[in-house]
XYZ file of C-alpha atoms in Angstrom:
446
model
C -7.263 15.339 15.583
C -5.134 17.781 13.500
C -1.853 16.679 14.809
C 0.992 19.120 14.519
C 3.955 18.312 11.980
C 7.440 17.292 12.719
C 10.193 16.446 9.501
C 13.273 15.080 9.806
C 16.232 16.454 8.040
C 19.411 16.164 7.100
C 22.340 14.827 4.230
C 22.333 11.177 3.327
C 22.958 8.432 5.947
C 23.222 10.069 9.542
C 19.990 7.561 10.465
C 16.999 9.649 9.486
C 14.756 6.750 8.750
C 16.340 4.841 11.293
C 14.668 8.282 13.709
C 11.415 8.152 11.970
C 11.033 4.422 12.790
C 11.782 5.022 16.537
C 9.362 7.677 16.579
C 6.139 6.240 15.021
C 6.705 2.741 16.702
C 7.147 0.844 13.949
C 10.051 -0.696 11.008
C 7.711 1.591 8.350
C 10.885 3.311 6.655
C 13.709 0.916 5.221
C 16.565 1.615 6.283
C 19.811 0.263 5.200
C 24.087 1.315 5.420
C 23.512 2.791 1.415
C 23.120 6.448 1.477
C 20.063 7.800 0.048
C 17.195 4.445 0.462
C 14.542 7.109 1.018
C 13.392 8.952 -2.126
C 9.707 10.131 -1.453
C 8.460 11.532 2.085
C 7.474 8.686 3.885
C 4.582 9.745 7.003
C 3.220 8.398 9.535
C 1.799 9.063 13.886
C 4.804 9.385 15.680
C 4.858 9.853 19.903
C 7.269 10.298 22.784
C 5.049 9.354 26.195
C 2.159 12.427 25.705
C 3.507 14.386 23.314
C 1.821 13.514 20.095
C 2.659 14.280 16.219
C 2.371 13.887 12.237
C 5.913 12.706 11.652
C 7.702 12.969 7.434
C 10.363 10.790 6.634
C 12.051 13.191 4.345
C 14.784 12.276 1.082
C 18.952 13.011 2.013
C 19.788 16.692 1.780
C 22.084 17.255 -1.409
C 22.474 19.869 -4.247
C 21.683 18.835 -7.295
C 20.161 20.055 -11.013
C 17.089 20.583 -10.337
C 15.266 18.585 -13.381
C 17.812 15.580 -12.121
C 16.022 12.637 -9.775
C 18.059 13.848 -6.957
C 17.210 17.642 -7.100
C 13.424 16.255 -7.362
C 14.321 14.943 -4.146
C 15.302 17.923 -2.761
C 12.131 19.578 -3.720
C 10.284 17.097 -2.104
C 12.217 17.939 0.773
C 11.812 21.534 0.742
C 7.725 20.868 0.735
C 7.844 19.265 4.157
C 10.253 21.593 5.548
C 7.699 23.755 4.775
C 4.401 21.879 6.186
C 6.192 21.178 9.210
C 5.861 23.215 12.795
C 9.316 21.692 13.820
C 12.226 20.527 11.810
C 14.625 17.742 13.329
C 18.109 18.392 11.915
C 20.291 15.273 11.906
C 23.700 15.277 11.499
C 25.640 12.143 11.745
C 27.408 12.569 15.502
C 30.485 10.784 14.815
C 31.613 12.549 12.248
C 30.695 15.720 12.622
C 29.764 18.404 10.857
C 30.589 18.142 7.478
C 30.124 20.971 4.720
C 27.340 19.466 3.270
C 25.470 20.030 6.623
C 26.314 24.225 6.419
C 24.278 24.995 3.725
C 21.570 22.613 4.629
C 21.053 24.397 7.921
C 21.317 27.747 6.332
C 17.871 25.960 4.656
C 16.211 25.064 7.693
C 17.050 27.891 9.782
C 15.650 30.353 6.276
C 11.990 27.956 7.070
C 11.748 29.969 10.021
C 10.319 27.228 11.789
C 11.633 25.899 15.339
C 14.538 23.756 14.402
C 15.258 20.938 16.300
C 19.217 19.625 16.353
C 20.217 15.933 17.075
C 23.423 14.600 16.685
C 22.465 10.805 15.899
C 24.586 8.050 16.827
C 25.977 9.381 19.942
C 24.966 6.138 21.627
C 27.076 5.045 24.958
C 29.093 8.793 24.479
C 30.247 8.387 21.354
C 30.412 10.471 18.567
C 30.264 13.607 21.846
C 33.575 15.286 20.315
C 30.992 16.073 17.063
C 27.699 16.843 18.675
C 29.958 19.698 20.680
C 30.686 20.633 16.900
C 26.943 21.131 15.693
C 26.907 24.246 17.771
C 28.737 25.751 15.021
C 26.038 24.899 13.057
C 23.217 27.980 14.916
C 20.959 25.704 15.230
C 21.191 25.731 19.384
C 21.590 23.082 21.546
C 22.220 20.048 19.886
C 20.739 16.457 21.547
C 23.109 13.685 21.562
C 21.078 10.625 20.383
C 20.871 7.294 18.810
C 17.849 6.125 16.890
C 19.065 2.499 17.141
C 19.261 2.385 20.710
C 16.493 4.731 21.815
C 18.804 6.758 24.299
C 18.001 11.118 24.132
C 14.087 9.818 23.639
C 13.372 12.287 26.806
C 15.300 15.145 25.952
C 13.570 15.323 23.055
C 10.282 15.276 24.288
C 11.381 17.842 26.592
C 12.222 20.037 23.347
C 9.225 18.861 21.355
C 6.746 20.000 24.107
C 8.544 22.889 23.519
C 7.697 24.348 20.648
C 4.728 21.744 18.773
C 1.586 23.529 19.330
C -1.420 21.942 20.633
C -3.245 19.712 18.515
C -6.217 20.870 16.942
C -9.468 18.575 18.484
C -12.096 20.452 16.233
C -10.661 18.781 12.725
C -12.311 15.134 13.882
C -14.567 14.468 10.931
C -17.341 12.529 13.030
C -16.444 9.382 9.914
C -14.621 7.051 12.677
C -11.985 4.922 11.260
C -9.117 5.686 9.175
C -10.977 5.440 5.709
C -11.127 2.768 2.950
C -7.269 1.814 2.471
C -6.500 1.482 -1.218
C -2.911 0.284 -2.777
C -1.653 1.334 -6.047
C 0.439 -1.273 -6.757
C 1.806 -2.570 -10.924
C 5.718 -2.861 -12.758
C 7.935 -0.393 -12.474
C 7.055 2.969 -14.443
C 3.396 2.172 -14.490
C 2.967 5.442 -13.119
C 1.637 4.884 -9.957
C 3.085 8.014 -9.137
C 2.238 10.265 -11.327
C -2.080 8.658 -10.777
C -1.436 9.478 -6.982
C -0.238 13.107 -7.828
C -3.377 13.789 -9.858
C -5.050 12.528 -7.491
C -4.687 14.674 -4.211
C -4.033 17.575 -6.657
C -0.350 18.315 -5.810
C 3.077 17.466 -6.250
C 3.733 14.975 -2.885
C 5.413 11.544 -4.991
C 8.802 11.899 -6.295
C 7.710 10.649 -10.326
C 10.268 11.081 -13.623
C 11.052 9.176 -16.775
C 13.174 6.531 -14.905
C 12.254 3.360 -13.760
C 11.772 2.720 -9.792
C 11.604 6.058 -8.127
C 9.519 4.814 -5.344
C 11.156 2.359 -2.771
C 9.007 2.861 0.197
C 5.390 2.039 0.403
C 3.723 5.856 0.793
C 0.960 6.490 2.806
C -1.111 9.126 2.162
C -4.995 10.455 3.267
C -7.425 11.640 0.920
C -10.624 12.172 0.249
C -13.046 11.415 -2.262
C -16.656 12.561 -2.988
C -16.796 12.572 1.040
C -15.281 9.244 1.506
C -12.178 9.063 3.564
C -9.180 7.141 1.572
C -5.748 6.429 2.772
C -3.532 6.003 -0.531
C -0.534 3.357 -0.858
C 1.674 3.938 -3.361
C 4.304 1.616 -3.794
C 7.518 0.317 -5.028
C 7.445 -1.382 -8.738
C 7.713 -5.122 -8.576
C 9.590 -7.348 -10.947
C 10.229 -10.892 -10.625
C 12.257 -12.079 -8.227
C 14.936 -13.639 -10.617
C 15.515 -9.929 -11.884
C 15.882 -8.166 -8.548
C 19.125 -8.173 -7.588
C 19.459 -5.101 -5.647
C 18.995 -5.568 -1.808
C 17.291 -2.444 -1.418
C 14.824 -3.325 -4.462
C 14.101 -6.752 -2.576
C 13.059 -4.819 0.582
C 10.750 -2.168 -1.230
C 9.634 -5.492 -3.044
C 8.576 -6.746 -0.171
C 7.106 -3.748 1.284
C 4.789 -2.846 -1.613
C 3.451 -7.185 -0.897
C 2.735 -5.614 3.121
C 1.039 -2.905 1.961
C -1.244 -5.314 -0.409
C -1.343 -7.019 2.694
C -2.665 -3.980 4.672
C -5.055 -2.488 1.850
C -8.608 -3.764 1.074
C -8.759 -2.633 -2.282
C -6.248 -2.863 -4.548
C -5.254 -1.075 -7.925
C -2.805 -3.466 -10.608
C -1.734 -0.414 -12.844
C -1.247 -1.578 -16.037
C 0.609 0.070 -19.143
C -2.338 0.530 -21.733
C 0.427 0.503 -24.254
C 1.742 -3.123 -22.865
C -0.940 -4.575 -20.810
C -0.955 -7.955 -19.203
C 2.500 -8.732 -19.445
C 3.462 -11.960 -17.068
C 4.812 -9.859 -14.642
C 1.006 -8.463 -14.582
C -0.602 -11.363 -14.227
C 1.697 -13.137 -11.438
C 0.880 -8.771 -9.236
C -3.048 -9.705 -9.997
C -2.762 -13.350 -8.393
C -0.851 -12.394 -6.040
C -3.808 -9.873 -5.235
C -5.707 -12.749 -5.588
C -4.004 -14.896 -3.099
C -4.441 -12.764 -0.209
C -7.889 -12.286 -1.206
C -8.224 -8.771 -1.811
C -11.040 -6.542 -3.545
C -8.980 -5.888 -7.277
C -9.489 -2.837 -10.075
C -7.309 -2.853 -13.102
C -6.789 0.244 -14.042
C -5.021 0.703 -17.405
C -2.352 3.978 -17.738
C -1.621 6.029 -19.577
C -5.074 5.211 -22.054
C -4.162 8.989 -23.685
C -1.660 6.926 -25.365
C -3.751 4.296 -27.048
C -7.483 5.841 -26.852
C -7.266 5.943 -31.050
C -7.383 2.470 -31.538
C -10.788 1.252 -31.772
C -12.761 -1.401 -30.013
C -9.239 -1.866 -27.934
C -11.280 -1.487 -24.897
C -13.076 -4.603 -25.867
C -10.331 -5.896 -26.871
C -8.785 -5.216 -23.264
C -11.414 -6.535 -21.468
C -11.958 -9.867 -23.322
C -8.552 -10.219 -22.932
C -8.563 -9.932 -19.090
C -11.396 -12.484 -18.852
C -9.206 -15.155 -20.773
C -6.158 -14.796 -18.812
C -7.638 -13.746 -14.851
C -10.288 -16.449 -15.241
C -9.648 -16.230 -10.598
C -11.025 -12.627 -10.749
C -13.960 -13.201 -13.463
C -16.104 -9.753 -13.671
C -13.476 -7.472 -12.721
C -13.995 -3.982 -12.800
C -10.847 -2.425 -15.848
C -11.101 1.161 -15.921
C -9.193 3.576 -18.323
C -7.270 6.174 -17.386
C -4.628 9.101 -17.498
C -2.820 9.564 -14.169
C -0.707 12.647 -15.547
C -3.985 14.002 -18.164
C -5.933 13.235 -14.893
C -8.708 11.092 -16.580
C -10.794 8.569 -15.293
C -9.963 9.019 -11.788
C -13.265 9.604 -10.852
C -14.513 5.970 -13.122
C -11.427 4.801 -11.572
C -12.230 5.232 -7.613
C -16.136 4.482 -8.482
C -14.906 0.974 -8.728
C -13.182 0.989 -6.057
C -15.989 1.743 -4.277
C -18.033 -1.044 -5.825
C -15.167 -3.887 -4.936
C -14.903 -2.766 -1.584
C -18.800 -3.273 -1.480
C -18.578 -6.134 -3.237
C -15.858 -7.471 -1.101
C -17.932 -6.991 2.544
C -20.831 -8.422 1.085
C -22.705 -10.918 2.553
C -25.778 -13.361 1.510
C -27.813 -15.039 3.545
C -27.920 -19.186 4.057
C -31.414 -19.228 2.938
C -30.285 -17.362 -0.695
C -27.203 -19.910 -1.339
C -29.419 -22.975 -0.026
C -32.039 -22.057 -2.922
C -29.033 -21.182 -5.443
C -26.900 -25.025 -4.746
C -30.179 -26.964 -5.156
C -30.998 -25.302 -8.911
C -27.371 -25.401 -9.035
C -26.948 -29.127 -8.332
C -29.693 -30.595 -9.842
C -28.858 -28.853 -13.248
C -25.290 -30.185 -12.605
C -24.938 -32.565 -10.306
C -21.726 -33.755 -8.560
C -19.677 -36.954 -10.454
C -20.292 -40.336 -8.572
C -16.804 -41.915 -6.611
C -16.930 -45.710 -7.041
C -19.911 -45.840 -7.767
C -21.118 -43.928 -4.792
C -22.256 -40.082 -5.735
C -21.034 -37.417 -4.030
C -23.854 -35.295 -1.490
C -23.533 -31.513 -1.273
C -25.968 -31.362 1.408
C -26.121 -28.093 2.250
C -23.901 -24.576 2.345
C -23.234 -21.510 3.997
C -21.034 -18.185 4.194
C -18.546 -18.220 7.223
C -17.369 -14.290 6.369
C -16.864 -11.752 3.847
C -13.715 -9.586 3.264
C -13.577 -12.461 0.903
C -16.452 -13.547 0.453
C -15.916 -17.111 1.717
C -18.017 -20.255 1.555
C -18.469 -23.908 3.002
C -19.854 -26.782 1.509
C -21.145 -29.787 3.790
C -21.997 -33.361 2.515
C -20.299 -36.780 1.954
C -16.253 -36.987 -0.142
C -16.105 -33.466 -0.738
C -11.879 -34.120 -0.743
C -13.181 -36.194 -4.109
C -14.932 -33.619 -5.286
C -12.983 -32.576 -8.807
C -11.697 -28.836 -9.414
C -13.968 -28.405 -12.282
C -16.307 -28.966 -10.558
C -15.378 -26.398 -7.323
C -14.828 -24.325 -10.257
C -18.110 -24.498 -11.778
C -19.506 -23.769 -8.234
C -17.607 -20.635 -7.313
C -18.475 -19.514 -11.222
C -22.195 -20.189 -9.935
C -21.960 -18.004 -6.871
C -19.882 -15.492 -8.480
C -22.401 -14.973 -11.032
C -26.482 -15.399 -8.758
C -24.920 -12.859 -5.596
C -23.344 -10.250 -7.955
C -19.677 -10.686 -7.308
C -17.543 -10.080 -9.925
C -14.241 -9.594 -9.758
C -13.623 -10.464 -6.269
C -12.301 -13.692 -5.060
C -14.265 -16.246 -3.988
C -13.269 -18.913 -0.986
C -15.009 -22.123 -0.852
C -14.339 -24.663 2.047
C -15.341 -28.346 1.446
C -16.286 -29.574 4.717
C -16.834 -33.797 4.798
C -20.023 -34.883 7.180
C -18.633 -38.135 9.136
C -20.526 -40.763 8.878
C -21.030 -42.649 11.697
C -21.809 -46.019 10.223
C -18.528 -46.121 8.806
C -15.728 -48.184 10.528
C -13.177 -47.165 11.816
């Protein structure tokens, strides 16, 4: 269903992200007392009662040079206004109308779409003087509101019902579900937002030379070769010891949540300085969360003239990341748009491997051969016996071994079994889980 679009706009620190979280019913947007937390446009499905809509949270409107970071943030907000069926213009009722509110009220008015004026932070009747002051903006009657406490939702529901078009029922694509969930993660300035902008064909995410521009985990709907994809751009991840800023800690935790909800995670490396310690840590995190993995070597256009480099980097990957042996390593350039099709094919292939199931008969035929070729060691003169194995689940592939004294099985032998499973059943790059279940001996005293 194609829902109507509502954009939330206003100067910084008037409570736009708190309102966004209230409308979508979850804490999706980062919220802090500091102004300017939101930088990209964040989208979600909002609802008040029976009124459903797509809602966009935007960066605070500020006057700035077009080429500056603030200027690019403003351009993103203006794009959201042009896309919207209705605009929620938010002011701080306690502060009243400030001079900086007026030029942006004029900007919204010129956009030509319906505007609903929200006098936020008016809980318990506070700030009513500021709410009345909002009449001077010429945007109609203000709705006294408290995004934090949910006051004024009934009035907002009535206002939205009047201005929003009916949802378009004919836009269903019949695929069902919400598409393959793909998170793009990596160190700051690896080019994650630039890559996603190139993928979707528009400057949807804020980019620039400054590291750490992205703060929220931004999700976007996209289609690749007829397949629905839900893309998640995330904040750059650094070592916790280097993160002093409270906002960055929130942003990194938001990125971790995106990894946990993704099906496939693309770890984007800077090809000019690949496999830094933090890159390896991020891959380890993705593996420990059990997500399917693809490694993207971004900025490949800067190093493509070095013969044999790709082969060397793939060998480095095998050596440095044995826990995801066989993972796809794809060279690409988000800026030039090169390698995106190969990356997405690797993503789809990784998803299929991640979801693969193997019959118990095949697993046990392999197990018999593997244990005959390299028998388990003996413990206290008694050889460990692996009786049979089965796959207990997929996404990621999870196998269980049954036998006696399996708790004494050395890690080197479990690695041998995991590598054997990976090779025998074509599970490259997937995190493989192995549970050891010792069969109780009924004759054992106890």
